[in-house]
Coordinates of C-alpha atoms in Angstrom, one line a residue:
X180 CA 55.2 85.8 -22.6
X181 CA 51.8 86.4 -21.7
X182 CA 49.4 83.7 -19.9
X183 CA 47.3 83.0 -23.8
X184 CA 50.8 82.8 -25.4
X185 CA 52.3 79.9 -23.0
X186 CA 48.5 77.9 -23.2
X187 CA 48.8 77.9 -27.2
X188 CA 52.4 76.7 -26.9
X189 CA 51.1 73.9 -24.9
X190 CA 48.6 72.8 -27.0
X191 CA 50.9 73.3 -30.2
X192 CA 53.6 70.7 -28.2
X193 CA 51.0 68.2 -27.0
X194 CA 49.7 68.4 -30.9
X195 CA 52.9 67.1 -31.9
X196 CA 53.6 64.2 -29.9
X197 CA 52.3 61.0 -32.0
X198 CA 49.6 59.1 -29.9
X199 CA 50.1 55.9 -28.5
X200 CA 48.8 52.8 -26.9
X201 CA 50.2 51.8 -23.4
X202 CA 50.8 48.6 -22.8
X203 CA 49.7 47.9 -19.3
X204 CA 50.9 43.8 -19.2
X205 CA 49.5 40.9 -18.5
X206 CA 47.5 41.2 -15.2
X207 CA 46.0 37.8 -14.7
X208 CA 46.1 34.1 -16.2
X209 CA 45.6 33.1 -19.7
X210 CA 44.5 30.3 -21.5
X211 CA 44.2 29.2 -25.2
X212 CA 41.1 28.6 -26.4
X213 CA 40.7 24.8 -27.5
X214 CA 37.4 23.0 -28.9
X215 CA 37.8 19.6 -26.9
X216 CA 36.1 17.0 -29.5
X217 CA 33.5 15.3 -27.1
X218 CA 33.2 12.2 -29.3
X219 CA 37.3 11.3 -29.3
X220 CA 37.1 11.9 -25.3
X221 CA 34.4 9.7 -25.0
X222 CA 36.1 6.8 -27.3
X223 CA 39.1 7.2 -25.7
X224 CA 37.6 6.6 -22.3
X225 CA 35.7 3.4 -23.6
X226 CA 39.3 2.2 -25.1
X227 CA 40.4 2.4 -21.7
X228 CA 37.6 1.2 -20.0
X229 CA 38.0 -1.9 -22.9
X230 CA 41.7 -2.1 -22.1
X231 CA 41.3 -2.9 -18.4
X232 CA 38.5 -5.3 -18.4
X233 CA 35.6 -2.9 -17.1
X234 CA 33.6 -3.3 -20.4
X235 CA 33.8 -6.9 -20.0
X236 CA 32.9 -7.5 -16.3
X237 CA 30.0 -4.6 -17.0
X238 CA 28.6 -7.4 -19.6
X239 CA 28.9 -10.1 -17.4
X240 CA 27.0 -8.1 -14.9
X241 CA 23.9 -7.3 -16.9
X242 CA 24.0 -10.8 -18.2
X243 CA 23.9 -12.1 -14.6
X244 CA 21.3 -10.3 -14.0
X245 CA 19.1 -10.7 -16.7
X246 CA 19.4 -14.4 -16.5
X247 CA 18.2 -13.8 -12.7
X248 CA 15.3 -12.1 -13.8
X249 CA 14.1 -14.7 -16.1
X250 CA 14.9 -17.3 -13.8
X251 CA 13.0 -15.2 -11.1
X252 CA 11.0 -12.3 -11.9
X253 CA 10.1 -9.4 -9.1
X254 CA 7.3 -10.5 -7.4
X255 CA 4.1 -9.1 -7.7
X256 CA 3.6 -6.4 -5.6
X257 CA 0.5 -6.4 -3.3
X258 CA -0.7 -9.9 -3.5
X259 CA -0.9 -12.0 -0.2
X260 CA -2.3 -15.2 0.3
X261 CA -6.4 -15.8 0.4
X262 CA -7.3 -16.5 3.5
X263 CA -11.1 -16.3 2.7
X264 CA -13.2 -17.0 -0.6
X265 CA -14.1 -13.6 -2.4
X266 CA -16.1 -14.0 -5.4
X267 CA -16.9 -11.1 -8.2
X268 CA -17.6 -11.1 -11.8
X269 CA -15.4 -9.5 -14.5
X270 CA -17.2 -7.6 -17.5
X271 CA -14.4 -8.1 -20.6
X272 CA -16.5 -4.9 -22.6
X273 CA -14.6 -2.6 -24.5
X274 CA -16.1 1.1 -25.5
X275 CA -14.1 1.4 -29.6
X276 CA -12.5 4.7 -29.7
X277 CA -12.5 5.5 -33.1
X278 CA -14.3 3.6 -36.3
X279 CA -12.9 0.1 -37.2
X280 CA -13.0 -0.1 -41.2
X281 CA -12.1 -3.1 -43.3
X282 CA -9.4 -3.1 -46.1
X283 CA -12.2 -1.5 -48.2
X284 CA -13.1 1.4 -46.1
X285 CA -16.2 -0.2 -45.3
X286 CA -17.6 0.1 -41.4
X287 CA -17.3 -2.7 -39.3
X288 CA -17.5 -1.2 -35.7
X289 CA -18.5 2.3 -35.0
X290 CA -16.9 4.8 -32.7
X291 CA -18.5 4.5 -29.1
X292 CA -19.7 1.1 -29.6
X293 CA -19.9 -1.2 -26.8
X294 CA -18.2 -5.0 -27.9
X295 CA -17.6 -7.5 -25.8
X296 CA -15.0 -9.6 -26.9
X297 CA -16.4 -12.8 -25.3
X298 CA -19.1 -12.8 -28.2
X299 CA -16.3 -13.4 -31.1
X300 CA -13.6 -15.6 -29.0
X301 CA -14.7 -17.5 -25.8
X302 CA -12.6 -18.4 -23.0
X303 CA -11.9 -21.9 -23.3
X304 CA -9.6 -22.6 -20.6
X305 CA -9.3 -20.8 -16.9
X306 CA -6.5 -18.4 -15.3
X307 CA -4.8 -19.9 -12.1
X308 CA -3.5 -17.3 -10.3
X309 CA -0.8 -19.3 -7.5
X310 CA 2.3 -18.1 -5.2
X311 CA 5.1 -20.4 -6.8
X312 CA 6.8 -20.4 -3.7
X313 CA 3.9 -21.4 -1.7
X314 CA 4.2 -25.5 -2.2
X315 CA 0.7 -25.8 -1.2
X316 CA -0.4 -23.8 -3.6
X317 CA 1.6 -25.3 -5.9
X318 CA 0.2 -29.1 -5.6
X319 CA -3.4 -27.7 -5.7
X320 CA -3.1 -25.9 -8.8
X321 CA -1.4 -28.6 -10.8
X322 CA -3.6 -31.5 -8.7
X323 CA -6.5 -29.6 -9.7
X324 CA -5.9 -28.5 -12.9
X325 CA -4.9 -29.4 -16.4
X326 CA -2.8 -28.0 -18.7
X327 CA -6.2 -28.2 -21.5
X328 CA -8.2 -26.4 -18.8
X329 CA -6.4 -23.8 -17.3
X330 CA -3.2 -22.2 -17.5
X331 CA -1.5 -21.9 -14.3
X332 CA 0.2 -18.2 -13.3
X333 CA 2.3 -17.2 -11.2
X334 CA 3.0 -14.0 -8.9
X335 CA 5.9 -15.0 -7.7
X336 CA 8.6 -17.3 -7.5
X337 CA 10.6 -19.2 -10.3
X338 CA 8.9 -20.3 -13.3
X339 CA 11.4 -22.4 -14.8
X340 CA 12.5 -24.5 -12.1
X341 CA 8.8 -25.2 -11.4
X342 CA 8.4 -26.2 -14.9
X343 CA 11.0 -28.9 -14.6
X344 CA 9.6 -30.1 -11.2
X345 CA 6.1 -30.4 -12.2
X346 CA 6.3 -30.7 -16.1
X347 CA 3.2 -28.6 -16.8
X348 CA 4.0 -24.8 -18.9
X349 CA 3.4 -22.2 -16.5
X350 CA 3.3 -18.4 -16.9
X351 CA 4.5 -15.2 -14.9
X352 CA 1.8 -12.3 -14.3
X353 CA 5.2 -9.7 -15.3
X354 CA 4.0 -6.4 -13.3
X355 CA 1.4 -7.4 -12.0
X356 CA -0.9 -7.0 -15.5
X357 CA -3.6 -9.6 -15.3
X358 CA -4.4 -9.5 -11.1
X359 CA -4.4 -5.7 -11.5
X360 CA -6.7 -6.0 -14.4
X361 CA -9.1 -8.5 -13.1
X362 CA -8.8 -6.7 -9.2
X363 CA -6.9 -9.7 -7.9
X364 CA -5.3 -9.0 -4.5
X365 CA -4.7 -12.4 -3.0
X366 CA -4.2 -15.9 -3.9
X367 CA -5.0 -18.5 -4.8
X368 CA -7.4 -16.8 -7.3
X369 CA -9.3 -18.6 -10.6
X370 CA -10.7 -16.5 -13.3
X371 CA -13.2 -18.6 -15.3
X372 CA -15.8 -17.9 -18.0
X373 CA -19.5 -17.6 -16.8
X374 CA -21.2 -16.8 -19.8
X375 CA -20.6 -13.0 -21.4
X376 CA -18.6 -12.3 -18.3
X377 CA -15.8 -13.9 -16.3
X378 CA -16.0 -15.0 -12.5
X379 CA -12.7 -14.2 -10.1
X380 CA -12.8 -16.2 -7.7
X381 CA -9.9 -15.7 -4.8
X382 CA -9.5 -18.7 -2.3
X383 CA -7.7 -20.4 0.1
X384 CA -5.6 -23.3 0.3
X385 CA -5.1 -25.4 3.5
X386 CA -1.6 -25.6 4.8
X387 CA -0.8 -22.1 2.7
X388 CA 1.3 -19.8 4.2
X389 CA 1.8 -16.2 3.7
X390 CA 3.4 -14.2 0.7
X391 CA 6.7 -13.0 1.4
X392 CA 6.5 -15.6 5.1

């Protein structure tokens, strides 16, 4: 049999033989695929959590806290105690942003205009800016003051407790809002109207000590 006849046999056999996929095994680790329902884990965990009391002592926590913070609010930061008088004036003036229409659609204050606020509602009664936790400060501003002219506010210490002990309604400057506003740094300070403006005026107390002392 020739060379050509033995390659065509070859071929012919090869033809014949049905093909086949080989089936090689498993060569490495296998998982199912599962779609894990985020919202059943996370109620699960807070039935547990429930279960053993965590929730509970989490609530009493916050609670604690909370009630700490209205009993004595974070101080605010920056503020020492005057140790000289500083006196400035405090223009209230407002630039309007956009126009201010009545109900009507009618023009009341154009954009850009300059309005003091002073003109339409003047302060009656003056800002007392005091450490709470200074006791000299404390006697001066209610020995000075009255609750029908001036309200009395602190930067620190707790409001509450010096509302029983002195029986005037005082106030808490929370984050620092008004001193930051009016450029207060260090108390004592008064704000007080002087006609279309306001006068800050920082001073000290005999017998004060230091913030944070």
């Amino acid at each position: 049999m020739t060379r050509a006849a033995r390659l065509a046999l070859l071929v012919a056999a090869c033809s014949a033989v049905p093909a086949s996929a080989k089936d090689y095994g498993q060569q490495g680790a296998t998982f199912p695929v599962i779609e894990v329902d985020l919202l059943r884990v996370i109620e699960a965990r807070l039935r547990a959590a429930q279960a053993s009391g965590r929730i509970a002592a989490m609530q009493q926590d916050m609670q604690r806290k909370a009630d700490l913070r209205v009993r004595r609010p974070l101080p605010v930061a920056g503020i020492t105690v005057a140790r000289q008088r500083r006196a400035w004036t405090f223009d209230p003036s407002i630039t309007v942003q956009q126009d201010i229409t009545d109900g009507r659609g009618r023009l009341i204050i154009a954009k850009g205009t300059r309005v003091n606020p002073l003109n339409t509602v003047p302060m009656r009664t003056s800002l007392v800016f005091i450490d709470g936790d200074d006791p000299a400060q404390v006697r001066w501003a209610v020995g000075s003051t009255t609750a029908l002219n001036a309200k009395v506010i602190l930067v620190n210490g707790a409001p509450l407790a010096l509302m029983d002990s002195t029986q005037r309604r005082l106030y808490f400057d929370q984050g620092g809002k008004l001193t930051g506003k009016f450029g207060i740094t260090h108390v004592p300070a008064v704000v007080e109207p002087a006609g279309k403006v306001l006068k800050v005026t920082e001073l000290p107390v005999p017998s004060s000590r230091g913030a944070g002392a």
